[in-house]
Coordinates of C-alpha atoms in Angstrom, one line a residue:
Chain A
M361 CA 10.8 -34.8 79.4
L362 CA 9.6 -33.4 75.7
L363 CA 13.4 -31.5 75.7
T364 CA 17.2 -32.5 75.3
T365 CA 19.8 -31.1 77.3
E366 CA 21.3 -30.3 73.8
D367 CA 17.9 -28.4 72.9
V368 CA 18.3 -26.5 75.7
K369 CA 21.9 -24.9 74.7
K370 CA 20.7 -24.2 71.4
M371 CA 17.9 -22.1 72.8
A372 CA 20.7 -20.5 75.6
Y373 CA 23.2 -19.8 72.6
L374 CA 20.3 -18.2 70.2
A375 CA 19.5 -15.6 72.8
R376 CA 23.1 -15.5 74.2
L377 CA 22.4 -16.1 77.6
G378 CA 25.0 -18.0 79.3
I379 CA 24.0 -21.0 81.3
E380 CA 26.0 -23.1 83.7
T381 CA 26.8 -26.9 83.1
N382 CA 25.1 -27.3 86.4
D383 CA 22.2 -26.1 86.4
L384 CA 21.0 -27.3 82.4
D385 CA 19.0 -30.1 84.0
S386 CA 16.9 -28.1 86.1
Y387 CA 16.4 -25.7 82.7
T388 CA 15.5 -28.8 80.8
K389 CA 12.9 -30.0 83.2
D390 CA 11.4 -26.5 84.0
L391 CA 11.0 -26.2 80.4
S392 CA 10.1 -29.0 79.8
G393 CA 7.0 -28.5 81.9
M394 CA 6.6 -25.2 80.6
L395 CA 6.1 -27.1 77.5
D396 CA 3.7 -30.6 78.1
L397 CA 1.2 -28.0 79.6
M398 CA 1.4 -26.6 75.7
T399 CA 0.5 -30.4 75.2
R400 CA -2.6 -30.4 77.4
M401 CA -3.5 -27.3 75.6
N402 CA -3.9 -28.7 71.8
E403 CA -6.3 -31.9 73.4
L404 CA -8.7 -28.4 73.2
D405 CA -11.1 -27.9 69.8
T406 CA -9.5 -24.5 68.8
E407 CA -11.3 -25.2 65.5
G408 CA -12.9 -21.7 64.0
V409 CA -11.3 -19.9 66.9
Q410 CA -8.4 -17.2 65.5
P411 CA -5.1 -17.0 67.0
M412 CA -4.6 -14.1 69.6
A413 CA -2.1 -12.0 68.4
H414 CA -2.6 -9.4 71.5
P415 CA -3.5 -9.9 74.5
L416 CA -5.6 -6.6 74.7
D417 CA -8.5 -6.9 72.4
Q418 CA -7.8 -3.4 70.5
T419 CA -6.3 -2.3 67.1
Q420 CA -2.9 0.0 67.0
R421 CA -4.1 3.2 66.6
L422 CA -1.4 5.2 64.2
R423 CA 0.5 7.9 64.1
V424 CA 0.6 10.9 61.7
D425 CA 4.0 10.8 59.4
V426 CA 6.1 14.2 61.1
V427 CA 9.2 14.2 62.7
T428 CA 9.2 14.9 65.9
E429 CA 12.4 14.1 67.4
V430 CA 15.2 16.4 67.5
N431 CA 19.6 15.6 67.4
Q432 CA 20.0 14.3 71.0
R433 CA 23.4 12.5 70.1
E434 CA 25.3 14.1 72.5
H435 CA 22.7 12.4 75.2
F436 CA 22.7 9.2 73.9
Q437 CA 26.0 8.6 73.3
V438 CA 27.7 9.3 77.0
I439 CA 26.9 6.5 77.8
A440 CA 28.5 4.3 75.0
P441 CA 31.6 3.0 75.6
Q442 CA 33.5 4.0 72.7
V443 CA 31.9 6.4 69.9
E444 CA 33.9 8.1 67.1
E445 CA 33.1 11.2 64.4
G446 CA 29.8 10.1 65.5
L447 CA 29.6 6.7 64.9
Y448 CA 29.2 3.9 67.9
L449 CA 32.2 1.4 67.9
V450 CA 31.8 -1.9 68.8
P451 CA 34.0 -5.1 68.0
K452 CA 34.4 -5.5 64.3
V453 CA 32.0 -7.8 63.2
I454 CA 32.8 -9.1 59.2
E455 CA 30.9 -11.7 57.7
Chain B
M611 CA 28.1 -26.7 30.0
H612 CA 25.0 -27.6 28.7
T613 CA 23.1 -24.9 29.3
N614 CA 19.9 -26.3 27.1
Q615 CA 19.2 -29.3 29.9
W616 CA 18.8 -26.9 33.1
E617 CA 16.0 -24.5 33.4
V618 CA 16.5 -21.9 35.7
V619 CA 14.0 -20.9 38.5
I620 CA 14.3 -16.8 40.0
G621 CA 12.5 -15.5 42.9
L622 CA 13.4 -12.1 43.8
E623 CA 12.8 -10.2 47.6
I624 CA 12.7 -6.5 46.5
H625 CA 13.1 -4.2 49.6
T626 CA 11.8 -0.9 48.9
Q627 CA 12.1 2.3 51.7
L628 CA 8.5 3.9 51.5
A629 CA 8.7 7.6 51.4
T630 CA 8.1 8.9 54.4
K631 CA 9.3 12.3 56.7
S632 CA 9.4 10.0 60.0
K633 CA 10.4 6.5 60.4
I634 CA 7.9 4.0 60.5
F635 CA 7.7 3.8 64.6
S636 CA 9.0 6.8 65.7
G637 CA 9.1 10.5 65.1
A638 CA 12.9 10.3 64.3
S639 CA 14.3 11.7 60.4
T640 CA 14.3 9.5 57.5
E641 CA 15.9 11.7 55.5
Y642 CA 19.3 10.5 53.3
G643 CA 22.7 12.0 54.1
A644 CA 22.8 13.1 57.8
E645 CA 25.3 12.9 60.3
P646 CA 25.7 9.6 62.3
N647 CA 23.4 9.2 64.8
T648 CA 21.6 12.2 64.0
Q649 CA 18.4 10.8 63.0
A650 CA 18.6 7.9 65.5
C651 CA 16.1 8.8 68.9
A652 CA 15.5 6.3 71.4
V653 CA 13.2 4.5 70.5
D654 CA 15.6 3.1 66.7
L655 CA 18.0 2.8 69.8
G656 CA 16.0 0.2 71.5
F657 CA 16.0 1.8 75.0
P658 CA 14.5 0.3 77.5
G659 CA 11.0 1.4 78.4
V660 CA 10.2 2.6 75.0
L661 CA 7.1 1.7 73.0
P662 CA 6.9 1.9 68.8
V663 CA 3.6 3.4 67.3
L664 CA 2.8 2.7 64.0
N665 CA 3.7 5.5 61.5
K666 CA 0.3 5.9 59.6
E667 CA 1.7 7.0 55.8
A668 CA 4.1 4.1 55.8
V669 CA 0.2 1.9 55.6
H670 CA -0.9 4.3 53.2
K671 CA 1.5 3.6 51.0
A672 CA 1.7 -0.4 51.7
V673 CA -2.4 -0.2 51.0
I674 CA -1.5 2.3 47.9
F675 CA 0.9 -1.1 46.6
G676 CA -1.1 -3.7 47.3
M677 CA -4.5 -1.8 45.3
A678 CA -1.8 -1.2 42.3
I679 CA -0.6 -4.8 42.5
E680 CA -4.4 -6.3 42.8
A681 CA -3.8 -8.1 46.0
Q682 CA -6.0 -8.3 49.0
I683 CA -5.2 -5.7 51.4
A684 CA -5.2 -7.6 54.5
P685 CA -8.1 -6.7 57.0
Y686 CA -6.2 -8.2 60.3
S687 CA -1.9 -7.9 60.3
V688 CA 0.1 -8.4 62.7
F689 CA 4.0 -7.1 63.6
A690 CA 6.1 -9.5 64.6
R691 CA 9.2 -10.2 66.2
K692 CA 12.4 -11.8 63.9
N693 CA 15.1 -12.5 66.6
Y694 CA 18.8 -12.0 65.5
F695 CA 22.1 -10.9 67.0
Y696 CA 24.0 -7.9 65.0
P697 CA 25.1 -4.7 66.1
D698 CA 23.4 -2.4 63.1
L699 CA 20.4 -4.1 64.7
P700 CA 20.0 -2.5 68.7
K701 CA 17.1 -4.1 70.0
G702 CA 18.4 -7.6 69.2
Y703 CA 15.4 -8.2 66.9
Q704 CA 13.8 -6.6 63.6
I705 CA 10.2 -6.1 63.6
S706 CA 8.7 -7.3 61.1
Q707 CA 5.4 -9.9 59.7
M708 CA 4.8 -13.1 59.7
D709 CA 2.3 -15.2 59.3
L710 CA 0.0 -11.7 58.6
P711 CA 1.6 -9.5 55.6
I712 CA -0.8 -6.3 55.0
V713 CA -0.1 -7.3 50.8
G714 CA -1.5 -10.8 50.1
V715 CA -1.5 -12.2 46.7
G716 CA -1.0 -9.8 43.5
H717 CA 1.3 -10.1 40.6
L718 CA 2.6 -7.4 37.5
D719 CA 2.9 -8.2 34.4
I720 CA 6.4 -7.8 32.3
E721 CA 7.1 -7.8 28.4
V722 CA 10.2 -10.1 27.6
D723 CA 11.7 -10.1 23.9
G724 CA 7.6 -8.4 23.1
E725 CA 5.8 -11.5 24.8
T726 CA 3.7 -10.3 28.3
K727 CA 4.2 -12.9 31.0
R728 CA 2.3 -12.8 34.5
I729 CA 4.8 -12.7 37.5
G730 CA 3.1 -13.8 40.9
I731 CA 3.7 -11.4 44.1
T732 CA 3.7 -14.2 47.2
R733 CA 3.3 -11.1 49.8
A734 CA 4.3 -7.9 50.7
H735 CA 5.3 -6.9 54.4
L736 CA 5.7 -4.0 56.6
E737 CA 9.2 -3.7 58.5
E738 CA 11.9 -1.3 60.0
D739 CA 15.5 -1.5 57.8
A740 CA 18.4 -1.7 59.7
G741 CA 20.9 0.6 60.8
K742 CA 24.2 0.5 58.5
S743 CA 28.1 -1.2 59.3
L744 CA 31.2 0.6 58.3
H745 CA 34.4 -1.3 58.7
E746 CA 36.8 0.8 57.6
N747 CA 39.5 3.0 60.3
F748 CA 38.3 2.0 63.1
H749 CA 41.6 0.5 65.0
G750 CA 40.4 -2.6 64.3
L751 CA 36.3 -1.8 65.5
S752 CA 33.2 -1.4 63.0
G753 CA 31.8 1.9 63.3
I754 CA 27.6 2.1 64.0
D755 CA 25.6 4.5 62.1
L756 CA 22.0 4.5 63.3
N757 CA 20.1 7.1 61.1
R758 CA 18.2 4.4 58.5
A759 CA 17.3 1.7 61.9
G760 CA 13.6 3.0 61.7
T761 CA 13.4 3.5 58.0
P762 CA 10.2 1.8 56.9
L763 CA 10.4 -0.9 54.3
L764 CA 8.4 -2.6 52.8
E765 CA 9.7 -6.2 51.4
I766 CA 7.7 -7.7 48.4
V767 CA 8.1 -11.6 47.5
S768 CA 8.0 -12.4 44.3
E769 CA 6.9 -16.5 43.5
P770 CA 9.9 -17.9 41.9
D771 CA 8.0 -17.7 38.1
M772 CA 11.2 -15.8 36.3
R773 CA 13.4 -18.8 34.5
S774 CA 16.0 -16.1 33.2
A775 CA 18.4 -13.8 34.5
K776 CA 16.5 -11.4 31.6
E777 CA 13.4 -12.4 33.4
A778 CA 14.4 -11.4 36.7
V779 CA 16.0 -8.0 35.3
A780 CA 12.4 -6.7 33.9
Y781 CA 10.7 -8.0 36.6
M782 CA 12.7 -5.2 39.2
R783 CA 12.9 -3.0 36.1
K784 CA 8.6 -2.8 36.3
L785 CA 8.2 -2.9 39.8
H786 CA 11.0 -0.2 40.1
E787 CA 9.2 1.8 37.8
L788 CA 5.8 0.8 39.4
V789 CA 7.0 2.3 43.1
R790 CA 8.3 5.0 41.5
Y791 CA 5.3 5.7 39.4
L792 CA 2.7 5.6 42.9
E793 CA 5.2 7.8 44.4
I794 CA 5.8 5.4 47.9
C795 CA 9.6 4.9 47.1
D796 CA 12.2 7.8 45.8
G797 CA 13.7 4.7 43.8
N798 CA 17.0 5.8 44.4
M799 CA 19.4 2.3 44.2
Q800 CA 22.1 4.4 45.0
E801 CA 20.8 5.2 48.4
G802 CA 19.3 2.1 49.1
S803 CA 16.3 3.2 49.0
F804 CA 15.4 0.0 46.3
R805 CA 17.2 -3.1 47.1
C806 CA 17.1 -6.6 45.8
D807 CA 17.9 -10.2 47.0
A808 CA 17.6 -13.4 44.5
N809 CA 17.0 -16.9 45.1
V810 CA 18.6 -18.4 42.5
S811 CA 17.9 -22.5 41.5
V812 CA 19.1 -24.8 38.5
R813 CA 16.5 -28.3 37.1
P814 CA 16.9 -30.3 34.8
K815 CA 14.4 -29.9 31.8
G816 CA 11.2 -31.3 32.6
Q817 CA 11.5 -32.2 36.6
Q818 CA 8.6 -29.9 39.1
A819 CA 10.2 -30.0 41.6
F820 CA 12.8 -27.4 42.6
G821 CA 16.4 -27.6 42.5
I822 CA 18.3 -26.4 45.8
R823 CA 18.6 -23.1 46.0
A824 CA 20.6 -19.9 47.5
E825 CA 20.0 -16.9 47.9
I826 CA 22.2 -14.1 46.5
K827 CA 21.9 -11.1 48.9
N828 CA 22.1 -7.0 48.1
I829 CA 22.4 -6.5 44.7
N830 CA 21.7 -3.4 43.9
S831 CA 22.0 -2.3 40.0
F832 CA 19.8 -3.6 37.0
K833 CA 23.3 -4.6 35.7
F834 CA 24.4 -6.3 38.3
V835 CA 21.1 -8.7 39.0
E836 CA 22.1 -10.0 35.8
K837 CA 25.6 -10.6 35.9
A838 CA 24.9 -12.4 39.4
I839 CA 22.9 -14.3 38.5
N840 CA 23.9 -15.6 35.5
H841 CA 27.2 -16.1 37.5
E842 CA 24.9 -17.8 39.8
I843 CA 23.3 -20.3 37.1
E844 CA 26.6 -21.4 35.9
R845 CA 27.9 -21.7 38.6
Q846 CA 25.3 -24.3 40.0
I847 CA 25.0 -25.8 36.7
E848 CA 28.3 -26.5 36.8
L849 CA 29.0 -27.7 40.0
I850 CA 25.8 -30.9 39.4
E851 CA 27.5 -31.3 36.5
S852 CA 31.0 -32.1 38.1
G853 CA 29.0 -34.6 40.6
G854 CA 28.6 -32.2 43.3
S855 CA 25.0 -30.8 44.5
V856 CA 24.0 -27.0 45.7
V857 CA 24.4 -26.0 49.4
Q858 CA 20.9 -23.8 50.3
E859 CA 23.1 -21.1 52.0
T860 CA 23.5 -17.4 51.2
R861 CA 25.9 -15.4 48.6
L862 CA 27.2 -12.3 48.0
Y863 CA 27.9 -11.2 44.6
D864 CA 31.4 -9.2 44.2
S865 CA 30.6 -7.1 41.1
V866 CA 34.5 -6.5 40.7
K867 CA 35.7 -10.4 40.8
D868 CA 32.0 -10.7 39.0
E869 CA 31.7 -13.7 41.3
T870 CA 28.9 -14.9 44.4
R871 CA 30.7 -16.0 46.9
S872 CA 29.4 -18.0 50.4
M873 CA 28.3 -15.7 52.9
R874 CA 27.6 -17.4 55.6
S875 CA 28.8 -20.4 56.7
K876 CA 26.5 -21.2 59.6
E877 CA 23.2 -21.4 58.6
E878 CA 22.1 -21.7 61.9
A879 CA 22.1 -17.4 62.0
N880 CA 18.2 -18.1 60.4
D881 CA 17.1 -19.6 63.1
Y882 CA 15.2 -16.3 64.0
R883 CA 12.1 -17.3 66.4
Y884 CA 9.4 -15.3 65.0
F885 CA 6.9 -14.0 67.7
P886 CA 3.9 -11.4 67.3
D887 CA 5.4 -8.4 69.2
P888 CA 3.6 -7.4 72.2
D889 CA 4.8 -3.7 71.8
L890 CA 2.0 -3.1 69.4
L891 CA -1.6 -4.5 68.5
P892 CA -2.9 -5.7 65.1
V893 CA -3.5 -2.9 63.1
E894 CA -7.9 -3.3 61.1
I895 CA -7.5 -1.9 57.8
D896 CA -11.3 -1.4 57.4
E897 CA -13.3 -0.6 54.2
A898 CA -13.9 3.3 54.7
F899 CA -9.8 3.6 54.5
K900 CA -9.0 1.2 51.7
A901 CA -12.3 3.1 49.6
Q902 CA -10.5 6.2 50.2
V903 CA -6.8 5.2 49.1
K904 CA -8.7 3.7 45.7
A905 CA -10.3 7.0 45.2
A906 CA -7.0 8.6 45.0
L907 CA -5.0 6.0 43.0
P908 CA -3.5 7.1 40.1
E909 CA -4.2 6.2 36.9
L910 CA -1.9 3.0 36.7
P911 CA 1.0 2.6 34.2
E912 CA -0.6 -0.5 32.4
A913 CA -3.8 1.4 32.0
K914 CA -2.2 4.1 30.8
K915 CA -0.1 2.5 28.7
Q916 CA -3.4 0.7 27.6
R917 CA -5.1 4.1 26.7
F918 CA -2.0 6.6 25.0
K919 CA -1.8 3.2 22.7
T920 CA -6.1 3.4 21.2
Y921 CA -6.3 7.7 22.2
Y922 CA -3.2 8.5 20.8
Q923 CA -2.7 5.9 18.4
L924 CA 0.7 5.6 19.3
D925 CA 2.6 2.2 19.1
N926 CA 4.2 -0.4 21.9
E927 CA 6.9 1.0 22.1
S928 CA 6.7 5.1 22.5
A929 CA 3.4 4.3 24.8
S930 CA 5.8 2.4 27.3
M931 CA 8.1 4.4 27.2
L932 CA 5.5 7.4 27.7
T933 CA 4.0 5.6 30.8
S934 CA 7.4 4.7 32.7
S935 CA 6.9 7.6 34.8
R936 CA 3.8 10.0 35.5
A937 CA 6.3 12.9 35.2
L938 CA 7.3 12.3 31.4
A939 CA 3.2 11.3 30.4
D940 CA 2.5 14.3 31.7
Y941 CA 5.2 16.0 30.1
F942 CA 3.8 14.1 26.7
E943 CA -0.8 14.8 27.8
A944 CA 0.6 19.0 28.6
V945 CA 2.3 18.7 24.3
V946 CA -0.6 17.0 23.2
K947 CA -3.3 19.9 24.5
T948 CA -1.4 22.7 24.4
S949 CA 0.1 22.3 20.7
A950 CA -3.0 20.4 19.5
C951 CA -0.9 19.0 17.4
E952 CA -0.2 15.6 16.4
A953 CA 0.1 12.8 19.1
K954 CA 2.5 10.6 17.3
L955 CA 4.5 14.2 16.5
C956 CA 4.8 15.0 20.3
A957 CA 5.7 11.1 21.4
N958 CA 8.5 11.5 18.5
W959 CA 9.8 14.3 19.8
I960 CA 9.9 13.6 23.8
T961 CA 10.5 9.9 23.2
G962 CA 13.4 10.9 20.3
D963 CA 15.2 14.1 20.5
L964 CA 14.0 15.3 23.7
S965 CA 15.2 12.4 25.9
A966 CA 18.4 12.0 24.1
A967 CA 19.4 15.2 25.5
L968 CA 17.9 14.7 29.0
N969 CA 20.1 11.4 29.1
K970 CA 22.9 13.1 28.1
A971 CA 22.6 15.9 30.4
D972 CA 21.7 13.3 33.4
L973 CA 18.5 15.0 34.2
D974 CA 14.8 14.0 34.9
I975 CA 12.3 15.1 33.2
S976 CA 11.0 17.3 35.4
E977 CA 14.3 19.2 35.4
S978 CA 13.9 19.4 31.6
P979 CA 15.5 23.4 30.5
V980 CA 12.6 22.8 28.0
K981 CA 9.4 22.9 29.2
A982 CA 6.1 21.2 27.9
T983 CA 4.8 24.4 26.4
Q984 CA 7.6 25.3 24.7
L985 CA 8.4 22.2 23.2
A986 CA 4.3 22.3 22.0
D987 CA 5.2 26.3 20.8
L988 CA 8.0 24.4 18.7
L989 CA 5.8 21.7 17.6
V990 CA 3.1 24.3 16.1
R991 CA 5.3 25.6 13.7
I992 CA 6.6 22.1 12.8
S993 CA 2.9 21.4 11.9
D994 CA 2.2 24.8 10.0
N995 CA 4.7 24.8 7.7
T996 CA 7.0 27.7 9.1
I997 CA 10.1 25.5 10.1
S998 CA 11.2 21.9 8.2
G999 CA 11.9 19.2 10.6
K1000 CA 15.3 19.4 10.3
I1001 CA 15.3 23.1 11.4
A1002 CA 13.3 22.3 13.8
K1003 CA 16.1 20.9 15.6
K1004 CA 18.1 23.2 15.2
V1005 CA 15.4 26.0 17.1
F1006 CA 15.0 23.1 19.7
D1007 CA 18.9 22.8 20.7
T1008 CA 18.9 26.9 20.6
L1009 CA 16.2 26.1 23.2
W1010 CA 17.7 23.9 24.8
Q1011 CA 20.7 26.7 25.5
Q1012 CA 18.3 29.6 26.3
P1013 CA 15.8 27.9 28.8
N1014 CA 14.2 31.5 28.5
S1015 CA 13.8 31.7 24.6
S1016 CA 10.1 31.5 22.8
A1017 CA 10.5 28.7 19.3
D1018 CA 9.2 31.7 17.9
D1019 CA 11.9 34.1 19.3
I1020 CA 14.8 32.2 17.6
I1021 CA 12.7 31.5 14.0
D1022 CA 12.8 34.9 14.2
A1023 CA 15.8 36.1 15.3
E1024 CA 18.0 33.6 13.4
G1025 CA 15.3 34.4 10.4
L1026 CA 14.9 30.2 10.2
K1027 CA 11.8 30.6 8.6
Q1028 CA 10.7 28.2 5.6
I1029 CA 10.8 30.2 2.3
T1030 CA 6.7 29.5 1.0
D1031 CA 6.9 32.2 -1.5
T1032 CA 6.9 30.1 -4.0
G1033 CA 8.3 32.8 -6.7
A1034 CA 11.7 32.6 -4.9
I1035 CA 11.4 29.0 -4.4
E1036 CA 11.0 29.1 -8.4
A1037 CA 13.8 31.0 -9.5
I1038 CA 16.4 29.5 -7.5
I1039 CA 14.9 26.1 -9.2
D1040 CA 15.7 27.7 -13.0
K1041 CA 19.4 28.8 -11.6
I1042 CA 20.0 25.5 -11.0
I1043 CA 18.7 23.7 -13.8
A1044 CA 20.4 26.1 -16.2
A1045 CA 23.6 25.5 -14.3
N1046 CA 22.9 21.1 -14.5
L1047 CA 22.3 20.5 -17.9
G1048 CA 24.1 17.4 -18.0
Q1049 CA 22.4 15.7 -14.9
V1050 CA 18.6 17.5 -16.7
E1051 CA 19.6 15.1 -20.0
Q1052 CA 20.1 12.1 -17.3
Y1053 CA 17.1 12.4 -15.5
L1054 CA 14.9 12.5 -18.6
S1055 CA 16.8 9.6 -20.3
G1056 CA 15.5 8.3 -16.9
K1057 CA 18.0 8.0 -14.3
D1058 CA 14.9 8.8 -11.8
K1059 CA 17.8 8.9 -8.9
V1060 CA 19.3 12.0 -10.0
F1061 CA 16.0 14.0 -8.9
G1062 CA 17.3 14.1 -5.5
F1063 CA 20.5 15.6 -6.5
F1064 CA 18.4 18.7 -7.6
V1065 CA 16.7 18.5 -4.4
G1066 CA 19.3 17.9 -3.0
Q1067 CA 21.1 21.4 -4.6
V1068 CA 18.0 23.9 -4.4
M1069 CA 17.6 23.1 -0.5
K1070 CA 21.5 24.0 0.2
E1071 CA 20.4 26.9 -2.3
M1072 CA 17.8 27.8 0.2
Q1073 CA 19.9 26.9 3.6
G1074 CA 17.6 24.1 4.2
K1075 CA 14.7 26.9 4.8
A1076 CA 12.4 26.0 1.6
N1077 CA 9.3 23.0 2.2
P1078 CA 10.3 19.9 1.1
A1079 CA 7.5 19.2 -0.1
E1080 CA 6.9 22.5 -2.6
V1081 CA 10.6 22.2 -3.9
N1082 CA 10.1 18.5 -4.8
K1083 CA 6.4 19.3 -6.5
M1084 CA 8.0 22.3 -8.2
L1085 CA 11.0 20.0 -9.6
L1086 CA 9.2 17.4 -10.7
A1087 CA 6.8 19.8 -13.1
K1088 CA 9.8 21.7 -14.2
L1089 CA 12.1 19.0 -14.7
K1090 CA 9.3 17.0 -16.8
N1091 CA 8.9 20.6 -19.6

């Protein structure tokens, strides 16, 4: 297997996903299987092939620099757990 | 401490907010100072189902910058997601660029102690700014303002080419001047439009490999950059010399205590797992677009400085100062053109009296109460000997106080016209000589210094309004006879 359960735990932490200890082994097996498929693709000769940044073979359309949005603070803040003086309140984060 | 045995290595990452009206991926306003969250739209807030659409002006400004540092503009560049969790980043990722940034390798020349040094620029990439966290007064909670979220940033990454805090500051100043000159960033450091992180390491002199570096975050004034870097250098040298070793980490500069301190306990925070953003297609910049930008590019500061030196015969210092902003250079050229006076006289007045007055009043050249045409009129009166340089300073002060007047009005109203009537000057010289026969005796016996006394007496009697050259000439003739 390409991954260890420790790798999976770390990925879950970085993505802030809660994984049950019971499920760890099956996740490790499934994810390793996916990576295994990737390593098989590595056997292909991709010399001279440009890496794909997007499945659509198109380029980005650009937007003209104009302000089009109006203030909808009240509307957006209806679903916020806690607001004060126009600010969204969250558990204290200080490094 | 044996500072001279160590070599310092510094690289800077500078975040410049691009001066667009709307955000990089949404149509919300970027204007500074609005009520919290009134300029944070659904895209900026990371609501489900929204899609970012790239602002053309942000791309345009990035390309302008790339051309100004003679960098390659990527024909094909890609936006990537930089993943981390922080409340001022609602999506859980920042849209940035990783492998294919819009601006490639370029350079900027700095001057330190009269020597020119070329600093390499590794890359410059587009990304979105985060919001702001306020930690005070919310009963143990943090307040989040997302108005800044999505403001376009151009992150400019230098090579580790600087060898002292002084060089780092010179580079930062030069870059600050350049982005303002190009009008791609307002450069307002108090409002966070221009922010600097410094990577600092030391190594024994002669060693090839770099030492382990620490990153100092968010040092937002030129003064603090120098102090923070010098402090960090000292800390690292002391640490190594006492047998320890530098840890690769992020440190925060505390300007009150003048020290840096460790900011993140765990470096796992740096596992950003970049991947191409599926919401955005690759950006293609074709030759036509580049040609269009190039044609509209203003004369660059360095080229302008060289032109000022050769065409106007200015010294390096004056030329540097006058080309530090486009507005100042334009002002200078307007004065020279309108007055048709010697360029050196114009330069001296602008870098001298005018700049001093502007500094004192904390005004920008564009806000100067004395306009270029008004200064030009004043300089004309010096050149045609209507007034002396000394009287001109008086006229300038009055002009500064009364911006609607003109030099000629002030000269007339205050009777400051230089006396060119040789008869009048002669009469006063005769009077002074007659009253100071003792000094005449001294002068004739070889005490040349006494000559200055006579000039002073005559000028005083004439309230500074006589032409000094004329007084000198006539005095000399009189005393010799």
